[in-house]
Short mmCIF file of C-alpha atoms and ligand atoms in Angstrom, two decimals:
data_model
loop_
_atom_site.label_atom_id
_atom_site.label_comp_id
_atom_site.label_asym_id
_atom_site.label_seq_id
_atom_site.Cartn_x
_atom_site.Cartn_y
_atom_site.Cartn_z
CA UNK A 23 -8.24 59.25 -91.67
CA UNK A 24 -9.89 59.59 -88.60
CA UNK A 25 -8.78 62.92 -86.94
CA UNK A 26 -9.41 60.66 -83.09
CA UNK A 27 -7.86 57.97 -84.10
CA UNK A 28 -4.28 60.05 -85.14
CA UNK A 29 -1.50 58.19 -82.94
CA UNK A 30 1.32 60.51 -83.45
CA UNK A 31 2.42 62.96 -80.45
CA UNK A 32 4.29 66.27 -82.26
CA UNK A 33 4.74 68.27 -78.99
CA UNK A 34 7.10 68.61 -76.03
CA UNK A 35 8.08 65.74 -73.69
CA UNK A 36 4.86 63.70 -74.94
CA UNK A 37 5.93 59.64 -75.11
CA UNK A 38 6.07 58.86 -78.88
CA UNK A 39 3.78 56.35 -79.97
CA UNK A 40 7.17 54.06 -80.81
CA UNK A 41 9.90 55.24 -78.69
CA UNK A 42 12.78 53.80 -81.47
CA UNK A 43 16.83 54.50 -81.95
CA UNK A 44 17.39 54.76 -78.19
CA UNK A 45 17.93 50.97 -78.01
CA UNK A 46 21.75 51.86 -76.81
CA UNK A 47 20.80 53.97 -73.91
CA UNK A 48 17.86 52.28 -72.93
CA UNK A 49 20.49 48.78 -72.59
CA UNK A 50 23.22 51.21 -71.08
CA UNK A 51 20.89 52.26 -68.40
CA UNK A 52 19.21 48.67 -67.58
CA UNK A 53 22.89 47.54 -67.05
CA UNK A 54 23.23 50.04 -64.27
CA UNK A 55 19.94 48.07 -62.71
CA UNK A 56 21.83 44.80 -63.49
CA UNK A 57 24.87 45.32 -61.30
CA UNK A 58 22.82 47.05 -58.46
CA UNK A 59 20.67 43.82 -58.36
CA UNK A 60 23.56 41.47 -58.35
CA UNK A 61 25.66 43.74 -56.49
CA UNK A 62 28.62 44.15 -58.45
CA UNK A 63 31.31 46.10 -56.52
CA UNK A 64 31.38 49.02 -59.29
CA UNK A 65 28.37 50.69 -59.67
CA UNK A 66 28.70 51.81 -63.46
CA UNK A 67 28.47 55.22 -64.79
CA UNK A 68 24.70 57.12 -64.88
CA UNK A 69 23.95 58.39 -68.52
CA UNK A 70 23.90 62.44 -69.48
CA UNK A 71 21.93 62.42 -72.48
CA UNK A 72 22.27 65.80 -74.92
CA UNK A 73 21.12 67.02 -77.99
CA UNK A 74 19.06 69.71 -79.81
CA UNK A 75 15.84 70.66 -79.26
CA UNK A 76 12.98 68.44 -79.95
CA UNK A 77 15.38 65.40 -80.70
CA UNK A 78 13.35 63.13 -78.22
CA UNK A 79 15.43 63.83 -74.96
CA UNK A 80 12.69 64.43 -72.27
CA UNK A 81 10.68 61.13 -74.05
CA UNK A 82 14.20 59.27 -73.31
CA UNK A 83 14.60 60.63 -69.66
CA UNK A 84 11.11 59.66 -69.08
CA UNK A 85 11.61 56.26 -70.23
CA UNK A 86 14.64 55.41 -68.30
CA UNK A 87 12.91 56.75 -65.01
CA UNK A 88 10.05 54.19 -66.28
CA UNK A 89 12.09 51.26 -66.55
CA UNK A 90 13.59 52.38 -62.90
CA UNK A 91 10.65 52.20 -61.90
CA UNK A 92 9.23 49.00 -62.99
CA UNK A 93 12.17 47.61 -60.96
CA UNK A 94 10.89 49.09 -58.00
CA UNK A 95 13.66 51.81 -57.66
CA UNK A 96 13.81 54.96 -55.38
CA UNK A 97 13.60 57.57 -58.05
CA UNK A 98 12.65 61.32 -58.84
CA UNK A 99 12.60 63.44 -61.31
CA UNK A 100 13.45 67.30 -61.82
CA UNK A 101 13.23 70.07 -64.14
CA UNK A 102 15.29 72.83 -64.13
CA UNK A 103 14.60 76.30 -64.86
CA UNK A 104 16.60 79.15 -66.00
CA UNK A 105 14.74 81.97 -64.00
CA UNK A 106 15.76 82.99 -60.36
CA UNK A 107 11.77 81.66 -58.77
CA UNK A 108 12.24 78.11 -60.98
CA UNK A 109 15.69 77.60 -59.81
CA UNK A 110 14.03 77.87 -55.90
CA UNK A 111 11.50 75.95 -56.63
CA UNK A 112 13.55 73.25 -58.09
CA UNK A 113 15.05 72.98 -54.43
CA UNK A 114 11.90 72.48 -53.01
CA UNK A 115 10.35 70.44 -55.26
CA UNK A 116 13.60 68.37 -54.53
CA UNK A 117 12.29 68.02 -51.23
CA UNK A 118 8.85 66.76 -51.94
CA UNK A 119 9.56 64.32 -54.65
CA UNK A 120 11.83 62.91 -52.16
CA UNK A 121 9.46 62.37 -49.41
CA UNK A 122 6.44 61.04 -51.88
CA UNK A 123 9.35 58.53 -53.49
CA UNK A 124 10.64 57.08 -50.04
CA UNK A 125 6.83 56.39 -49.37
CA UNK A 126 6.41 55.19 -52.32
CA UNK A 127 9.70 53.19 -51.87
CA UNK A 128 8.46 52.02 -48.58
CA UNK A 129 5.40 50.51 -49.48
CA UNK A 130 6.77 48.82 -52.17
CA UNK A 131 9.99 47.23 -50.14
CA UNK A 132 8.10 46.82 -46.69
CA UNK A 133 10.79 48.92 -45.36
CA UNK A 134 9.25 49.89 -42.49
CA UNK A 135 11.12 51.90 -39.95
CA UNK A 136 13.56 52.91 -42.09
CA UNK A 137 11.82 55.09 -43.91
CA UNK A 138 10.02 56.87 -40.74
CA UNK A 139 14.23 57.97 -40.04
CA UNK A 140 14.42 58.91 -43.95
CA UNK A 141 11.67 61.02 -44.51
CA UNK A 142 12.52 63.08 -41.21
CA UNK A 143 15.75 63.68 -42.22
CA UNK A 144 14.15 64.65 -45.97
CA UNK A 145 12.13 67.34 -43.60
CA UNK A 146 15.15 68.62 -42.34
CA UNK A 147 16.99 69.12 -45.41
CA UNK A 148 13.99 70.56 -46.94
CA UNK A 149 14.00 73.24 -44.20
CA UNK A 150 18.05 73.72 -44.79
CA UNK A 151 17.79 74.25 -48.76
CA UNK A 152 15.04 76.58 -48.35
CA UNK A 153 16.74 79.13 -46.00
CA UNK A 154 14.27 78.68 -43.56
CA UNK A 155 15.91 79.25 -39.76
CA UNK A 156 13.91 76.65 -37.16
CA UNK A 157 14.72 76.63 -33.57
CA UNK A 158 15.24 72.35 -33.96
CA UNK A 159 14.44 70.77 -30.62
CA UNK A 160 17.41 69.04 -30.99
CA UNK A 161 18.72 67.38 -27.63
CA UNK A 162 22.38 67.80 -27.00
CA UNK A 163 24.78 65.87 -28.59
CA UNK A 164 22.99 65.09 -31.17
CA UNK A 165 23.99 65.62 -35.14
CA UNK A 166 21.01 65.66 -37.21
CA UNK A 167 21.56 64.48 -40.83
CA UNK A 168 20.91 66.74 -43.78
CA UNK A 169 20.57 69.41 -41.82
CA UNK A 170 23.59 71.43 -41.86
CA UNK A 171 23.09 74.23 -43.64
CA UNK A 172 25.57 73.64 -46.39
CA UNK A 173 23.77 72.21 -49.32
CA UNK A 174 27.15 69.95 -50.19
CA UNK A 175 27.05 68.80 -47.13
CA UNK A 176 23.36 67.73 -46.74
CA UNK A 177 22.86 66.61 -49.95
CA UNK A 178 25.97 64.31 -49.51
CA UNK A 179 24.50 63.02 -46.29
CA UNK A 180 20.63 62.46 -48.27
CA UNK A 181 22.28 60.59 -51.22
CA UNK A 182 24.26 58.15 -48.83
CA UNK A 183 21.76 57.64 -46.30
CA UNK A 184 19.24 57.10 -48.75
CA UNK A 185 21.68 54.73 -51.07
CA UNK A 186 22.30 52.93 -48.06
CA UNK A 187 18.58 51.92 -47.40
CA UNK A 188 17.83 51.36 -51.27
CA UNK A 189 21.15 49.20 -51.90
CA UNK A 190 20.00 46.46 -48.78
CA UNK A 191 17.10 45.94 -51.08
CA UNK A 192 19.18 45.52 -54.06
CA UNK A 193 17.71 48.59 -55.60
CA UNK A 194 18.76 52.23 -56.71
CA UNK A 195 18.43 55.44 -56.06
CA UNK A 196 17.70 57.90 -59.40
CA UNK A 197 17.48 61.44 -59.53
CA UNK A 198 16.08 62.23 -63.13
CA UNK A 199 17.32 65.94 -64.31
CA UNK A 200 15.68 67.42 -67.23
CA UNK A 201 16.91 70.62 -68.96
CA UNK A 202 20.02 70.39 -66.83
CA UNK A 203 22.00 72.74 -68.28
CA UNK A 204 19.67 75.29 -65.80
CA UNK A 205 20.29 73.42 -62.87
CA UNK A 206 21.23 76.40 -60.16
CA UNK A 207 25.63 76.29 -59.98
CA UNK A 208 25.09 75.18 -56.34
CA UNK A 209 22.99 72.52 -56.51
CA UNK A 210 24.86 71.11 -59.40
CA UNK A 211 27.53 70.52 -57.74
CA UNK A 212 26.07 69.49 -54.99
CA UNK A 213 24.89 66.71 -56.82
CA UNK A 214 27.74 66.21 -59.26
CA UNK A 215 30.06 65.80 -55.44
CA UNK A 216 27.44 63.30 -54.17
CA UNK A 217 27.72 61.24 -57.90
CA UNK A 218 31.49 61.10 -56.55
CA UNK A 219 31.00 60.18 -53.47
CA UNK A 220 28.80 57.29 -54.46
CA UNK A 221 30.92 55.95 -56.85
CA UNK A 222 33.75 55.63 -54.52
CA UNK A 223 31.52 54.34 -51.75
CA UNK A 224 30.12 51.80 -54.23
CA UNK A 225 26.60 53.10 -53.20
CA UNK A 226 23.76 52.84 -55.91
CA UNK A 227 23.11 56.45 -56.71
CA UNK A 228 22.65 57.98 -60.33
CA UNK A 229 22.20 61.42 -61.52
CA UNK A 230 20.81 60.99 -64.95
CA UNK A 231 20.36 64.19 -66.90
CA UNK A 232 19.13 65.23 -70.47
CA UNK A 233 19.91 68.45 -72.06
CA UNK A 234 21.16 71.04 -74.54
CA UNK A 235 24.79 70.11 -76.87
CA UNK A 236 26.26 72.49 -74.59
CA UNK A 237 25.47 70.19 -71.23
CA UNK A 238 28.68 68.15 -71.11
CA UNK A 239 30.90 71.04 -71.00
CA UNK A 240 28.57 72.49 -68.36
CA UNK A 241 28.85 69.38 -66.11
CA UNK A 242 33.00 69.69 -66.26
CA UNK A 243 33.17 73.42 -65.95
CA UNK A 244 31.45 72.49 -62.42
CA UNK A 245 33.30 70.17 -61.42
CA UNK A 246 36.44 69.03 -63.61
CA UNK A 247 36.61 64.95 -62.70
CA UNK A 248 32.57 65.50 -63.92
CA UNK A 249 34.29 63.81 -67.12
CA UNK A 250 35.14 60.47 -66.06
CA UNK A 251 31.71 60.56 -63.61
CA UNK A 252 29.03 59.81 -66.39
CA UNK A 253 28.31 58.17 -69.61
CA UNK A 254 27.76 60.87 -71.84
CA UNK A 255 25.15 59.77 -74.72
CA UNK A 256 24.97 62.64 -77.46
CA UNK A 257 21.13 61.72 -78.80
CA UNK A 258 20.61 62.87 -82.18
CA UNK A 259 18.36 62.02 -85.64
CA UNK A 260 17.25 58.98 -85.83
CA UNK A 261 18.63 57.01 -89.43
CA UNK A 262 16.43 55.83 -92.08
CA UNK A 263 15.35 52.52 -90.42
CA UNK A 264 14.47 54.06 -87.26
CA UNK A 265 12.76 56.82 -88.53
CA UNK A 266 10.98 54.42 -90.96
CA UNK A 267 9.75 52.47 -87.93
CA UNK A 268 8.80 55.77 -85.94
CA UNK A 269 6.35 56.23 -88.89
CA UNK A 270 4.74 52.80 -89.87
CA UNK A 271 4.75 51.29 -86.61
CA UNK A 272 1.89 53.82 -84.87
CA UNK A 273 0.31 53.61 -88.59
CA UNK A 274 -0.17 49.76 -88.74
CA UNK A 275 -1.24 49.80 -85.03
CA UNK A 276 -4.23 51.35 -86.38
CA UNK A 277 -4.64 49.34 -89.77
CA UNK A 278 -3.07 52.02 -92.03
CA UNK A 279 0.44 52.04 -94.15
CA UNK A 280 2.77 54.05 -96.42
CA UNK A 281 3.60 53.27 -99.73
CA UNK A 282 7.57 53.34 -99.84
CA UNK A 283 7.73 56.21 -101.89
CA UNK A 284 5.52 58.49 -99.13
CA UNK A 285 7.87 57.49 -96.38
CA UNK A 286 10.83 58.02 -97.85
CA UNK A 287 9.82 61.58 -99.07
CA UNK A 288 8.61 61.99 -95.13
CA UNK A 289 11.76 60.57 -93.76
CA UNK A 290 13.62 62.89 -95.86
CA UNK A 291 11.80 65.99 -94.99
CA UNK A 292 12.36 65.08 -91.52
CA UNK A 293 16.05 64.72 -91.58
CA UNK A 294 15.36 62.05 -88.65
CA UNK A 295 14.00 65.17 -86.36
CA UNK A 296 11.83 63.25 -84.12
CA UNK A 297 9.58 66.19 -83.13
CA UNK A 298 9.35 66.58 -87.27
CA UNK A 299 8.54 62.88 -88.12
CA UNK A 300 5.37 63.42 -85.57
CA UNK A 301 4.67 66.81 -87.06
CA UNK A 302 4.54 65.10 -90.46
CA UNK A 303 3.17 61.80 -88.82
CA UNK A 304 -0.42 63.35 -87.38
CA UNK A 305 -0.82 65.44 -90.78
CA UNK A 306 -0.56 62.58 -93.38
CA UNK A 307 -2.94 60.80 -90.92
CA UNK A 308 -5.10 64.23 -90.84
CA UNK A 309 -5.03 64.42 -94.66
CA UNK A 310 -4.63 60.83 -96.10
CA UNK A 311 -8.14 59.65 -97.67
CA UNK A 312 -7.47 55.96 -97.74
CA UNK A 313 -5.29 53.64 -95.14
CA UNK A 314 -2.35 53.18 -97.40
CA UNK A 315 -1.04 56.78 -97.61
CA UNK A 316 0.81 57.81 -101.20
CA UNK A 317 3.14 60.27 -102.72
CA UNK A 318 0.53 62.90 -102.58
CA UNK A 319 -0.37 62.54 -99.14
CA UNK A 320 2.57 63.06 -98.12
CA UNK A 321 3.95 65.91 -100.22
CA UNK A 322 0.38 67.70 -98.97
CA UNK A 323 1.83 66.46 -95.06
CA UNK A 324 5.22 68.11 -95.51
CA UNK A 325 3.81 71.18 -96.13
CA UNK A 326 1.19 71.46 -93.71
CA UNK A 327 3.17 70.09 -91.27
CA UNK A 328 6.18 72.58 -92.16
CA UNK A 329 3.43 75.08 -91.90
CA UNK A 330 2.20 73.40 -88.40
CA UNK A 331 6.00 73.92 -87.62
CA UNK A 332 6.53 77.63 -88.46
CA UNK A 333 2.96 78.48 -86.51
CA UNK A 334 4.36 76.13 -82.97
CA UNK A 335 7.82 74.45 -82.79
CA UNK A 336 9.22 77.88 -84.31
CA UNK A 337 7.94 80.38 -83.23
CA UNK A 338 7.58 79.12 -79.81
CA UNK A 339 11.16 79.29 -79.28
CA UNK A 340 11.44 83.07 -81.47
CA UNK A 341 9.13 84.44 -79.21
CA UNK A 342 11.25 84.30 -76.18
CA UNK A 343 13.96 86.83 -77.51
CA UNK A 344 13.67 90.23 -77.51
CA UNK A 345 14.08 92.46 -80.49
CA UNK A 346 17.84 92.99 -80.10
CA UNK A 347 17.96 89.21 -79.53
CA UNK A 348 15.93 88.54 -82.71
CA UNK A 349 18.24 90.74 -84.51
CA UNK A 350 21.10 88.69 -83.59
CA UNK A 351 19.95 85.21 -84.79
CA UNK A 352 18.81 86.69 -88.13
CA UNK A 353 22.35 87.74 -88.38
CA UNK A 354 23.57 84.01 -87.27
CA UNK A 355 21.18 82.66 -89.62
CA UNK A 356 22.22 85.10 -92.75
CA UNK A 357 25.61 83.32 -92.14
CA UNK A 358 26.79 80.32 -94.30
CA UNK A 359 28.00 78.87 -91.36
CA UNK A 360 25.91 76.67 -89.41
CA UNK A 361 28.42 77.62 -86.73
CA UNK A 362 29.61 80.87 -87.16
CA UNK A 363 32.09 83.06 -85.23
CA UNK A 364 30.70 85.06 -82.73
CA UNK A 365 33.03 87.70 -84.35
CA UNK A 366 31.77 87.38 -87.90
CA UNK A 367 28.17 87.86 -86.48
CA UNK A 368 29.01 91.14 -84.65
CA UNK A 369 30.94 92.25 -88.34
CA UNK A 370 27.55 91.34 -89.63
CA UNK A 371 26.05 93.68 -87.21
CA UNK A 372 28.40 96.07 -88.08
CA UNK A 373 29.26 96.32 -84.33
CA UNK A 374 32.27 95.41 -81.61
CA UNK A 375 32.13 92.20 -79.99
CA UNK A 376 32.32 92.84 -76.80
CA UNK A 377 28.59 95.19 -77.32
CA UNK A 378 27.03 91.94 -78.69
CA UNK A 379 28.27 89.50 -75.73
CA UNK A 380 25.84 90.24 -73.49
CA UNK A 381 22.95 89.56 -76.31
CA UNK A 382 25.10 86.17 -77.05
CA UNK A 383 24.97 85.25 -73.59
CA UNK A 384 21.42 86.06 -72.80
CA UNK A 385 20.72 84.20 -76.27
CA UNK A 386 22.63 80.76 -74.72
CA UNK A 387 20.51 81.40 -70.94
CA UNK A 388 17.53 81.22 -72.95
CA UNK A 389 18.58 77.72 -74.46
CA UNK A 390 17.86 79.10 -78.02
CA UNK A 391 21.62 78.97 -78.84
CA UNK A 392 24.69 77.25 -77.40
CA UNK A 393 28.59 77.39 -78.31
CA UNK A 394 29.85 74.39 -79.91
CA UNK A 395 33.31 76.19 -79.27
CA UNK A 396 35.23 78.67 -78.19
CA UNK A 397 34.24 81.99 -80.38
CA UNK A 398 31.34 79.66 -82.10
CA UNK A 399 27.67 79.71 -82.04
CA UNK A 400 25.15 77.66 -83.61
CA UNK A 401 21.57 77.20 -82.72
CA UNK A 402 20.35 74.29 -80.56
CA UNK A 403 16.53 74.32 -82.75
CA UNK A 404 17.17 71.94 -85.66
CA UNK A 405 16.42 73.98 -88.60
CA UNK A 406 16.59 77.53 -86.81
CA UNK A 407 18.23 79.14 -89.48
CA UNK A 408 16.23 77.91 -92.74
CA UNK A 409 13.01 79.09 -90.38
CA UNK A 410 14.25 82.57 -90.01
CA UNK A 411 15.52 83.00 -93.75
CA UNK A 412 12.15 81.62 -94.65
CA UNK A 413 10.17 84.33 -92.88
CA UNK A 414 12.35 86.74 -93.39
CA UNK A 415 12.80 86.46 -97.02
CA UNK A 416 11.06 89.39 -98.94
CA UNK A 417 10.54 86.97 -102.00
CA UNK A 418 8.49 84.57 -99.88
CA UNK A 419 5.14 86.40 -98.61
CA UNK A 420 3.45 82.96 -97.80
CA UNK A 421 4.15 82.21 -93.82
CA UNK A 422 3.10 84.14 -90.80
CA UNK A 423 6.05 86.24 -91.56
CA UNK A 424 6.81 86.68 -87.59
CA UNK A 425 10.39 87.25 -87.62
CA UNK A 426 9.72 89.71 -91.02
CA UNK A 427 10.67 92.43 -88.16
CA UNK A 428 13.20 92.28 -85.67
CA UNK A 429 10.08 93.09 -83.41
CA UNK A 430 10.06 95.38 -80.49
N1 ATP B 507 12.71 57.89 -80.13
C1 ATP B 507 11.66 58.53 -80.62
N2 ATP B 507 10.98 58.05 -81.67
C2 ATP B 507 9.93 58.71 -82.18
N3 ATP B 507 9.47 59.87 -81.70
C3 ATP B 507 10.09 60.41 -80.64
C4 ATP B 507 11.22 59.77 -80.05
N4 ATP B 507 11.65 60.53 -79.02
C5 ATP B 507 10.82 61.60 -78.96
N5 ATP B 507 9.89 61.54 -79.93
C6 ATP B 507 8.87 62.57 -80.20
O1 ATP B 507 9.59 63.75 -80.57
C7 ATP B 507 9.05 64.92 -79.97
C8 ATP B 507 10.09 65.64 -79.12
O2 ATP B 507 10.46 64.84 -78.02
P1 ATP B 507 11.04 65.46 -76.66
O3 ATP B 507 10.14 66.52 -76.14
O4 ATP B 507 11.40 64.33 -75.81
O5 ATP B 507 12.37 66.18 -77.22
P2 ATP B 507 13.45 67.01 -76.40
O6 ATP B 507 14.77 66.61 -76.96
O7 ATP B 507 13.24 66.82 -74.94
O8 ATP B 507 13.14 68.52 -76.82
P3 ATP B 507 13.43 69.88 -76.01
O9 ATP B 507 14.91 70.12 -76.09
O10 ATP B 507 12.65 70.91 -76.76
O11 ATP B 507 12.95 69.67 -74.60
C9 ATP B 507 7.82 64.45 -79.21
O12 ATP B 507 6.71 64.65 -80.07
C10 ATP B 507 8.04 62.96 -78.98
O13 ATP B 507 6.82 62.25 -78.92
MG1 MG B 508 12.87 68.12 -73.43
#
């Protein structure tokens, strides 16, 4: 088929052709919009969706934040980052999505003077989070919002003044937090107090996050009532159906099918991965001769796209560790257990625990692993462990072979 004409989106973040299976959040999240238009006294609970990587998370997030913003809502969106530079400039890009959505906001909602007071006050707090000492011109007597100095504090006062203006329109106000699991300690709680706050103010604010398995726990070791705050949504494979429709849909878009038989063997292959259905999507469409794609297309599309796999999704992710790292998951991933005991790994090793923590936690930093519980690990890439005994089996020459070695 025609290589410009392939619909399918294998990467990161990119909005899937046929965003399917999230039909649950995607209602759970337009209810939220419901009450703050008819101004229900409870606001509802804002959604914290988690899974592994590559399970269609960020493509979620994204479309929530769309659908908030077809409504007109006051929202931005953030990205965490696990490195000490990305978790500053997560502050200050806190500070300019702010001011360009309360333009935005203002235009939209003719709020007029309102906003001139808002996007002062964002100035402020932009100058607080950053450090940065001002001599204000500040007449005497007068408290300036957001401007404290304490980030609890002036993000408290941001989210209520904020919530205030959006809530006399009948609107919300949504921060979007991708890869929250890297949020900086501080600021999480900052945000996870104002969530609080709002909820027992009745003010329309949500925090809406996406991240690794290991985000829930991360949200109520921050702050314990973080438990009853949100709606946690764990997104993972899609089922047959779904899957089936992430497939055929894009395909008949474009006047092409699947016989039964090729989609099931696709579906299959996939386990329901997203990422893997698009993987296996754009190379049955790459290879397929004729519109209705057979049995043969697609066992040639599993294995290019497994091969398309092992050459991105893969090693994308190996390449971040370091040799003693590497060494590590090939350990994990010589285990039986999908889960296996931190202990058991370091036996493995034939090393102590306690010389292998550090490498664990470094490991779980680096969102490559997470700890389903106490003493556990297990890897948050979807078919980690098959990738590594695949490259590093001596009986199977054919791949790249990058994790053959430990590396350096
Ligand atoms: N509901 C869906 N139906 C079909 N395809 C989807 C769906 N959601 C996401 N995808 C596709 O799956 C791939 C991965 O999506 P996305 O980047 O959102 O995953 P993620 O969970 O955020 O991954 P990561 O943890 O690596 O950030 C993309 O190619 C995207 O187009
Ligand atoms: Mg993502």
């Amino acid at each position: 088929m025609q290589h410009e004409l392939n619909p399918y989106t294998p990467g990161s973040g990119l909005a899937p052709p046929a965003l399917v299976g999230r039909d649950a959040e995607i209602v759970a999240f337009d209810q939220l919009r419901i009450r703050v238009r008819k101004q229900v006294p409870t606001v509802g609970r804002p959604l914290i969706l988690s899974g592994f990587r590559g399970v269609g998370k960020t493509a979620l997030l994204n479309q929530l934040r769309n659908l908030a913003d077809q409504h007109d809502w006051l929202t931005i969106a953030l990205e965490a980052q696990t490195t000490g530079e990305g978790r500053a400039s997560v502050r200050t890009q806190l500070g300019r999505e702010l001011t360009a959505a309360i333009r935005r906001f203002s235009v939209k909602n003719r709020v007029g003077d309102a906003a001139q007071r808002l996007l002062a006050m964002v100035g402020d707090f932009s100058i607080s989070v950053a450090g940065i000492e001002v001599a204000r011109n500040q007449p005497a007597g007068e408290i300036r919002r957001a401007a404290s100095g304490s980030l609890d504090i002036d993000v408290q006062e941001l989210v209520d003044d904020i919530s205030d203006e959006v809530a006399a329109k009948q609107r919300g106000f949504a921060i979007f937090v991708d890869e929250m699991q890297d949020l900086d300690d501080d600021l999480l709680a900052a945000l996870i107090t104002a969530q609080h706050r709002s909820q027992q103010r009745t003010a329309p604010f949500y925090l809406v996050g996406a991240g690794l398995p290991s985000l829930p726990s991360t949200l109520t070791a921050s702050r314990s009532y973080a438990e009853r705050l949100f709606n946690y949504r764990r997104i993972g494979p899609l089922d047959h159906q779904t899957a089936a429709q992430a497939l055929v849909e894009p395909a008949r878009r474009m006047g092409a099918d699947y016989s039964s038989e090729a989609l099931d063997l696709l579906i299959e292959a996939s386990h329901g991965y997203p990422y893997f259905l698009q993987e296996y999507g754009a190379s049955i469409w790459d290879l397929a001769a004729v519109s209705t794609f057979t049995v043969s297309d697609a066992k040639a599309a599993i294995e290019v796209g497994q091969a398309q796999l092992d050459a991105g999704f893969y090693p994308g992710r190996w390449d971040r560790a370091t040799g003693t790292e590497r060494r590590y998951m090939i350990a994990m991933a010589g285990l039986p257990d999908p889960e296996p005991m931190t202990r058991a790994i370091a036996d493995h090793l034939e090393t102590t625990l306690s010389s292998v923590s550090g490498i664990r936690d470094e490991l779980i930093k680096k969102g490559l692993i997470y700890s389903p519980e106490r003493g556990r690990v297990a890897f948050t890439v979807p078919g980690m462990s098959e990738y590594i005994r695949r490259q590093t089996d001596p009986e199977n020459p054919g791949h790249a072979g990058r994790p053959r070695h430990a590396g350096p």
